[in-house]
Amino acid sequence: MAGPVGMIAGRGLLPVHLARTLRARGREVILAEMNGFPADNPDGLDLIPFRVEKLGALFKALRKAGVQELVFAGAVGRPQIDARKFDLKTMTLAPKFVSAIKGGDDGLLRTVLGIFEGEGFTIRAAHDLAPDLLPKPGILTAAQPSDRDRKDAARAARIVSVLAAADVGQGAVVAQGQALAIEAAPGTDRMLAHVAQIADACRPNPDGARGVFFKGPKPGQDRRIDLPVIGVDTVARVAEAGLAGIVIEAEGVMVLDRDEVVRRADVAGLFLWVRPAGDST
Amino acid sequence: MAGPVGMIAGRGLLPVHLARTLRARGREVILAEMNGFPADNPDGLDLIPFRVEKLGALFKALRKAGVQELVFAGAVGRPQIDARKFDLKTMTLAPKFVSAIKGGDDGLLRTVLGIFEGEGFTIRAAHDLAPDLLPKPGILTAAQPSDRDRKDAARAARIVSVLAAADVGQGAVVAQGQALAIEAAPGTDRMLAHVAQIADACRPNPDGARGVFFKGPKPGQDRRIDLPVIGVDTVARVAEAGLAGIVIEAEGVMVLDRDEVVRRADVAGLFLWVRPAGDST
């Protein structure tokens, strides 16, 4: 498909990075920006503003621009919906929404994707359009995880994996076998800031292993929607938290601006390990 | 059994409370204090200091004092063990320790309990010696949980329950269906202090449900060892975190100084709900 990619763009660094990557490959990108959730648009891309109440208008504008492929990139919150503003199309879709909203975030997301697909659009995942965002397994830095770091990584991966059953958590910090923090809805940055405050007092042996930050996808997550992301900010926060390194699940976590991430990790003496799921070393 | 209760006493408020409760019922208590983990002894109880390396001496002293029943109360960390100081008895027990240490905290604990039982002592749980520590199901305060609070409690209970598979977590904070925090090794107080910092920025609707703190036992926890505990400090920290109330799993969490806990919760306008496991309201 040669037309522009339509990007339903939310917060965070992913939309800008992804748009640049696609345009560098000769693919045009058009942003669709939800009312109340302004998209970051430093490169001045064409922008279609929309309201959830007027999906009919959005579908029409996307088709007019020649968009057949859509990517959802970046986080948006739940919009406040004013049913009095519904256009005709949205009104016919309302029953689907109402039942999906009761089903929690994952169910709602699937419904939204299904609605766009029902209109004839193809949903592409960010890592599918830009496969380089998912690094191959291996250790990308000069620093290497020790055996103790590998054990801490295995424990953190296990915690994130069991939490999927409660539809929460994509990250954890483990040091010397102890879970120092488990990521909840407020996200990675707040968790790492918390670890920076408490870690020195909470490691069983102050001179022992520093601990690792692990990030992985929720098992069962719809992979058409963003996988978790790390970037240069993650490196800074992990360094501030006094940890030994970063572990991401291979095929499950995107790295934005990878060269710069690795460079900064090297400067900070951190390792960055792209760890295959189920690794038991 | 009419002899004194031997209390292997660790940190926290439980040992002092439990000793007072037992003595008020006419039962004498002797403290056993592990080297490096001083017991709080405001009532000047008889004290047997011991080292893990010299368990033979501990068994002898306990028997000499007429102790047949033992209770483990309060937290102790992992002691630094100096094998050169082992007495004969401890040396014969060493192989059991070594294999148990590899099995994680729960396995180690079971081994320790088994060693004392093998010496002829009976291990009693704190709530078994003082059943009043476990309140009956119900809402103990003037404030009552709303329907939204009940939903938040159900979600928090689910999170704590799935985390048991990774041997971590006995608490969680949920507001408006969002997990604001999940308890890790640093414990409840640090989690609630973190929530006090972030909660105002993290509730989806600033004017919506304030959220609940839920605490429950790890499913599968050896119930001869302390169940989790709340007390007046918990009430203060939950109030500081701006939450609506406290939910504890019935039969699974001990309340120290219950009358005062309820009085302070009432003053703060918090509810305290002793929730049956599996409640679905």
PDB file of C-alpha atoms in Angstrom, chain A residues 105 155 158-159 162-163 165-168 178-186 190 194 197-198 201-202, chain B residues 105 155 158-159 162-163 165-168 178-186 190 194 197-198 201-202:
ATOM      1  CA  ASP A 105      -9.203  -1.347  29.139  1.00  0.00           C
ATOM      2  CA  ARG A 155      12.711 -13.069  39.322  1.00  0.00           C
ATOM      3  CA  ARG A 158       8.395 -13.904  36.783  1.00  0.00           C
ATOM      4  CA  ILE A 159       6.683 -11.122  38.782  1.00  0.00           C
ATOM      5  CA  VAL A 162       2.162 -13.479  36.998  1.00  0.00           C
ATOM      6  CA  LEU A 163       0.762  -9.939  37.267  1.00  0.00           C
ATOM      7  CA  ALA A 165      -3.488 -12.331  35.285  1.00  0.00           C
ATOM      8  CA  ALA A 166      -4.636  -9.182  37.095  1.00  0.00           C
ATOM      9  CA  ASP A 167      -4.169  -6.982  33.990  1.00  0.00           C
ATOM     10  CA  VAL A 168      -1.534  -4.778  35.632  1.00  0.00           C
ATOM     11  CA  GLN A 178      14.087  -8.964  46.682  1.00  0.00           C
ATOM     12  CA  ALA A 179      11.360  -7.164  44.757  1.00  0.00           C
ATOM     13  CA  LEU A 180      12.099  -3.492  45.477  1.00  0.00           C
ATOM     14  CA  ALA A 181       9.195  -2.208  43.383  1.00  0.00           C
ATOM     15  CA  ILE A 182       6.415  -3.415  41.133  1.00  0.00           C
ATOM     16  CA  GLU A 183       5.053  -1.178  38.418  1.00  0.00           C
ATOM     17  CA  ALA A 184       1.414  -0.148  38.785  1.00  0.00           C
ATOM     18  CA  ALA A 185      -0.785   2.214  36.759  1.00  0.00           C
ATOM     19  CA  PRO A 186       1.301   5.370  37.458  1.00  0.00           C
ATOM     20  CA  ARG A 190       7.210   7.033  39.003  1.00  0.00           C
ATOM     21  CA  HIS A 194      10.407   5.714  44.115  1.00  0.00           C
ATOM     22  CA  GLN A 197      14.328   7.179  47.171  1.00  0.00           C
ATOM     23  CA  ILE A 198      14.265   3.812  48.908  1.00  0.00           C
ATOM     24  CA  ALA A 201      17.803   1.426  52.595  1.00  0.00           C
ATOM     25  CA  CYS A 202      16.155  -1.682  51.154  1.00  0.00           C
TER      26      CYS A 202
ATOM     27  CA  ASP B 105      12.255 -17.629  52.244  1.00  0.00           C
ATOM     28  CA  ARG B 155      -9.498  -5.523  42.229  1.00  0.00           C
ATOM     29  CA  ARG B 158      -7.222  -9.992  42.963  1.00  0.00           C
ATOM     30  CA  ILE B 159      -3.814  -8.345  42.472  1.00  0.00           C
ATOM     31  CA  VAL B 162      -2.137 -13.428  41.726  1.00  0.00           C
ATOM     32  CA  LEU B 163       1.147 -12.082  43.119  1.00  0.00           C
ATOM     33  CA  ALA B 165       2.524 -17.123  42.555  1.00  0.00           C
ATOM     34  CA  ALA B 166       5.708 -15.007  42.548  1.00  0.00           C
ATOM     35  CA  ASP B 167       6.045 -15.108  46.368  1.00  0.00           C
ATOM     36  CA  VAL B 168       5.710 -11.348  46.749  1.00  0.00           C
ATOM     37  CA  GLN B 178      -6.523   1.662  38.694  1.00  0.00           C
ATOM     38  CA  ALA B 179      -3.732   0.025  40.666  1.00  0.00           C
ATOM     39  CA  LEU B 180      -1.906   3.003  42.201  1.00  0.00           C
ATOM     40  CA  ALA B 181       0.657   0.852  44.001  1.00  0.00           C
ATOM     41  CA  ILE B 182       1.590  -2.751  44.613  1.00  0.00           C
ATOM     42  CA  GLU B 183       3.440  -3.731  47.758  1.00  0.00           C
ATOM     43  CA  ALA B 184       6.928  -5.148  47.260  1.00  0.00           C
ATOM     44  CA  ALA B 185       9.633  -6.187  49.733  1.00  0.00           C
ATOM     45  CA  PRO B 186      10.103  -2.717  51.275  1.00  0.00           C
ATOM     46  CA  ARG B 190       6.904   2.691  52.128  1.00  0.00           C
ATOM     47  CA  HIS B 194       4.716   6.620  47.914  1.00  0.00           C
ATOM     48  CA  GLN B 197       3.247  11.500  47.006  1.00  0.00           C
ATOM     49  CA  ILE B 198       1.602  10.436  43.766  1.00  0.00           C
ATOM     50  CA  ALA B 201      -1.807  13.184  40.204  1.00  0.00           C
ATOM     51  CA  CYS B 202      -2.742   9.605  39.364  1.00  0.00           C
TER      52      CYS B 202
END
